[in-house]
Amino acid sequence: QNFVRTQYVWVKQAIFQNKEDSSYWYFDYYHKDNKIHYEVFDKYGEHMGEADVNGNLIPGTKDNNKRIDKIVH
């Protein structure tokens, strides 16, 4: 209920926006080890880290090389 689907897509995955803080989220299923998580980006499209299935950011998962700013702006 806190998320709204955007018109943006990342490799066939719909990108959702959190209504509270304007962060962007998409479900990441591309890992061979089936590590279920979400990729989370701030409102500018800069990576904040990975979140578990409960929406909690996982410490140490921020990757400065991951960005979606060209997609969401």
Backbone as a printed PyTorch tensor [residue, N CA C, xyz], in Angstrom:
tensor([[[  0.8050,  -1.1910,   0.0000],
         [  0.0000,   0.0000,   0.0000],
         [  0.8550,   1.2650,   0.0000]],

        [[  2.1130,   1.1400,   0.4440],
         [  3.0060,   2.2950,   0.4560],
         [  3.7030,   2.5030,  -0.8770]],

        [[  3.4760,   1.5890,  -1.8240],
         [  4.1810,   1.6510,  -3.0980],
         [  3.2170,   1.8540,  -4.2530]],

        [[  3.7030,   2.5550,  -5.2600],
         [  2.9240,   2.7470,  -6.4740],
         [  3.8030,   2.3120,  -7.6550]],

        [[  3.1980,   1.5930,  -8.5670],
         [  3.9450,   1.1470,  -9.7470],
         [  4.2040,   2.3480, -10.6590]],

        [[  5.4380,   2.4710, -11.1290],
         [  5.7910,   3.5480, -12.0510],
         [  5.7350,   3.0300, -13.4780]],

        [[  5.9760,   3.9050, -14.4290],
         [  6.0450,   3.4900, -15.8270],
         [  7.4340,   2.9660, -16.1860]],

        [[  8.3660,   3.0270, -15.2350],
         [  9.7520,   2.6280, -15.4720],
         [  9.9360,   1.1210, -15.3350]],

        [[ 10.8760,   0.6030, -16.1220],
         [ 11.1730,  -0.8350, -16.1180],
         [ 12.6790,  -1.0190, -16.1350]],

        [[ 13.1550,  -2.0040, -15.3780],
         [ 14.5660,  -2.3730, -15.3870],
         [ 14.6480,  -3.8360, -15.7600]],

        [[ 15.1650,  -4.1370, -16.9440],
         [ 15.3110,  -5.5100, -17.4560],
         [ 14.0520,  -6.3370, -17.1600]],

        [[ 12.9460,  -5.8970, -17.6790],
         [ 11.6410,  -6.5550, -17.5710],
         [ 11.0290,  -6.5160, -16.1720]],

        [[ 11.6530,  -5.8440, -15.2320],
         [ 11.1060,  -5.7370, -13.8830],
         [ 10.4780,  -4.3610, -13.6870]],

        [[  9.2530,  -4.3360, -13.2250],
         [  8.5830,  -3.0750, -12.9290],
         [  9.2750,  -2.3980, -11.7560]],

        [[  9.4010,  -1.0890, -11.8500],
         [  9.9900,  -0.3130, -10.7680],
         [  8.8510,   0.3650, -10.0100]],

        [[  8.8750,   0.2240,  -8.6890],
         [  7.8670,   0.8090,  -7.8230],
         [  8.4750,   1.9560,  -7.0370]],

        [[  7.6340,   2.9210,  -6.6720],
         [  8.1150,   4.0500,  -5.8880],
         [  7.4150,   4.0630,  -4.5310]],

        [[  8.2190,   4.2260,  -3.4870],
         [  7.7080,   4.3250,  -2.1340],
         [  7.0910,   5.7080,  -1.9500]],

        [[  5.8310,   5.7540,  -1.5440],
         [  5.1280,   7.0230,  -1.3970],
         [  5.6690,   7.8600,  -0.2390]],

        [[  6.2860,   7.2260,   0.7370],
         [  6.7790,   7.9440,   1.9150],
         [  8.0670,   8.7150,   1.6530]],

        [[  9.0330,   8.0830,   0.9950],
         [ 10.3420,   8.7380,   0.8120],
         [ 10.7630,   8.8770,  -0.6520]],

        [[  9.8920,   8.5110,  -1.5780],
         [ 10.1340,   8.6070,  -3.0280],
         [ 11.2510,   7.6940,  -3.5280]],

        [[ 11.6710,   6.7180,  -2.7200],
         [ 12.6910,   5.7740,  -3.1690],
         [ 12.0890,   4.8270,  -4.2050]],

        [[ 12.9610,   4.2450,  -5.0230],
         [ 12.5540,   3.3100,  -6.0720],
         [ 12.9890,   1.8980,  -5.7000]],

        [[ 12.1330,   0.9380,  -5.9830],
         [ 12.3860,  -0.4550,  -5.6420],
         [ 12.0560,  -1.3410,  -6.8390]],

        [[ 12.8700,  -2.3650,  -7.0400],
         [ 12.4790,  -3.4320,  -7.9670],
         [ 12.9520,  -4.7710,  -7.4290]],

        [[ 12.2150,  -5.8010,  -7.7560],
         [ 12.5230,  -7.1560,  -7.3100],
         [ 13.6780,  -7.6840,  -8.1400]],

        [[ 14.7180,  -8.1520,  -7.4750],
         [ 15.9020,  -8.6630,  -8.1630],
         [ 15.9310, -10.1820,  -8.0610]],

        [[ 15.7330, -10.8300,  -9.1950],
         [ 15.7310, -12.2990,  -9.2180],
         [ 16.8480, -12.8510, -10.0960]],

        [[ 17.8760, -12.0590, -10.3480],
         [ 18.9150, -12.4410, -11.2980],
         [ 20.0760, -13.2200, -10.6980]],

        [[ 20.0010, -13.6030,  -9.4580],
         [ 21.1240, -14.2800,  -8.8230],
         [ 20.9630, -15.7910,  -8.8750]],

        [[ 22.0530, -16.4780,  -9.1680],
         [ 22.0070, -17.9350,  -9.2860],
         [ 21.7210, -18.6110,  -7.9580]],

        [[ 22.0720, -17.9560,  -6.8460],
         [ 21.8800, -18.5740,  -5.5350],
         [ 20.4770, -18.3330,  -4.9630]],

        [[ 19.5650, -17.8080,  -5.8030],
         [ 18.1750, -17.5500,  -5.3950],
         [ 18.0740, -16.6490,  -4.1730]],

        [[ 18.9710, -15.7160,  -4.0630],
         [ 18.9400, -14.7510,  -2.9590],
         [ 17.8150, -13.7430,  -3.2440]],

        [[ 16.6830, -13.9540,  -2.6460],
         [ 15.5280, -13.1080,  -2.9000],
         [ 15.7150, -11.7690,  -2.2020]],

        [[ 15.6640, -10.6940,  -2.9780],
         [ 15.7920,  -9.3620,  -2.3940],
         [ 15.2900,  -8.3060,  -3.3740]],

        [[ 15.2350,  -7.0910,  -2.8880],
         [ 14.8700,  -5.9370,  -3.6960],
         [ 16.0850,  -5.0310,  -3.8230]],

        [[ 16.2150,  -4.4070,  -4.9620],
         [ 17.2150,  -3.3650,  -5.1350],
         [ 16.5180,  -2.0500,  -4.8070]],

        [[ 17.1680,  -1.2090,  -4.0290],
         [ 16.5570,   0.0340,  -3.5580],
         [ 17.4230,   1.2180,  -3.9780]],

        [[ 16.7760,   2.2370,  -4.5240],
         [ 17.4540,   3.4370,  -5.0000],
         [ 16.7710,   4.6610,  -4.4100]],

        [[ 17.5390,   5.7030,  -4.1390],
         [ 16.9250,   6.9220,  -3.6130],
         [ 16.1570,   7.6430,  -4.7150]],

        [[ 15.5490,   8.7650,  -4.3770],
         [ 14.7030,   9.4640,  -5.3450],
         [ 15.4770,  10.0150,  -6.5330]],

        [[ 16.8160,  10.0100,  -6.4410],
         [ 17.6610,  10.4630,  -7.5480],
         [ 18.1600,   9.3010,  -8.4120]],

        [[ 17.8330,   8.0700,  -8.0220],
         [ 18.2360,   6.8960,  -8.7740],
         [ 19.5740,   6.3250,  -8.3570]],

        [[ 20.1010,   6.7630,  -7.2190],
         [ 21.3770,   6.2450,  -6.7100],
         [ 21.1080,   5.0820,  -5.7600]],

        [[ 21.9090,   4.0390,  -5.8760],
         [ 21.6930,   2.8110,  -5.1150],
         [ 21.8450,   3.0320,  -3.6160]],

        [[ 20.8670,   2.5620,  -2.8660],
         [ 20.9130,   2.6400,  -1.4060],
         [ 21.3070,   1.3010,  -0.8000]],

        [[ 21.0800,   0.2230,  -1.5450],
         [ 21.3980,  -1.1150,  -1.0570],
         [ 20.3210,  -2.1030,  -1.4470]],

        [[ 20.4310,  -3.2800,  -0.8770],
         [ 19.4540,  -4.3350,  -1.0960],
         [ 18.5560,  -4.4150,   0.1330]],

        [[ 17.3170,  -4.7940,  -0.0920],
         [ 16.3690,  -4.9760,   1.0080],
         [ 15.8750,  -6.4140,   1.0020]],

        [[ 15.6520,  -6.9510,   2.1900],
         [ 15.1150,  -8.3030,   2.2950],
         [ 13.6270,  -8.2940,   1.9560]],

        [[ 13.0000,  -9.4510,   2.0130],
         [ 11.5900,  -9.5590,   1.6310],
         [ 10.6630,  -8.7870,   2.5640]],

        [[ 11.1650,  -8.4050,   3.7320],
         [ 10.3730,  -7.6150,   4.6710],
         [ 10.5840,  -6.1130,   4.4920]],

        [[ 11.4360,  -5.7410,   3.5240],
         [ 11.6650,  -4.3290,   3.2440],
         [ 12.7650,  -3.6900,   4.0590]],

        [[ 13.5540,  -4.4870,   4.7650],
         [ 14.6480,  -3.9650,   5.5740],
         [ 15.9300,  -3.8980,   4.7550]],

        [[ 16.5660,  -2.7180,   4.7250],
         [ 17.8430,  -2.5950,   4.0120],
         [ 18.8790,  -3.4810,   4.6810]],

        [[ 19.6600,  -4.1740,   3.8620],
         [ 20.6910,  -5.0750,   4.3500],
         [ 22.0030,  -4.2970,   4.4270]],

        [[ 22.5810,  -4.1560,   5.6170],
         [ 23.8260,  -3.3920,   5.7640],
         [ 24.9430,  -3.9210,   4.8690]],

        [[ 25.7160,  -3.0040,   4.3130],
         [ 26.8670,  -3.3840,   3.5000],
         [ 26.5440,  -3.7640,   2.0680]],

        [[ 25.3200,  -3.5170,   1.6000],
         [ 24.9560,  -3.9220,   0.2420],
         [ 24.9090,  -2.7540,  -0.7390]],

        [[ 25.1920,  -1.5580,  -0.2820],
         [ 25.1900,  -0.4000,  -1.1840],
         [ 26.3010,  -0.5510,  -2.2080]],

        [[ 25.9680,  -0.3070,  -3.4750],
         [ 26.9290,  -0.4080,  -4.5680],
         [ 26.8990,   0.9000,  -5.3490]],

        [[ 27.9510,   1.6960,  -5.2340],
         [ 27.9970,   2.9990,  -5.8990],
         [ 27.9890,   2.8980,  -7.4190]],

        [[ 28.2120,   1.7110,  -7.9680],
         [ 28.1940,   1.5200,  -9.4150],
         [ 26.7830,   1.2600,  -9.9570]],

        [[ 25.8400,   0.9490,  -9.0780],
         [ 24.4660,   0.6940,  -9.5100],
         [ 23.6940,   2.0010,  -9.4800]],

        [[ 23.0410,   2.2950, -10.5870],
         [ 22.2510,   3.5230, -10.7010],
         [ 21.0830,   3.2800, -11.6540]],

        [[ 19.9960,   3.9690, -11.4100],
         [ 18.8800,   3.9670, -12.3640],
         [ 18.4720,   5.3960, -12.6860]],

        [[ 19.3550,   6.3400, -12.4340],
         [ 19.0150,   7.7440, -12.6380],
         [ 18.6790,   8.0670, -14.0910]],

        [[ 19.2500,   7.3680, -15.0270],
         [ 18.9350,   7.6120, -16.4420],
         [ 17.5600,   7.0510, -16.8100]],

        [[ 17.0510,   6.1350, -16.0090],
         [ 15.7430,   5.5390, -16.2730],
         [ 14.6300,   6.3630, -15.6180]],

        [[ 14.8380,   6.7920, -14.4010],
         [ 13.7610,   7.4120, -13.6280],
         [ 13.7210,   8.9340, -13.7230]],

        [[ 14.6500,   9.5400, -14.4810],
         [ 14.6430,  11.0160, -14.6120],
         [ 14.7900,  11.4290, -16.0470]]])
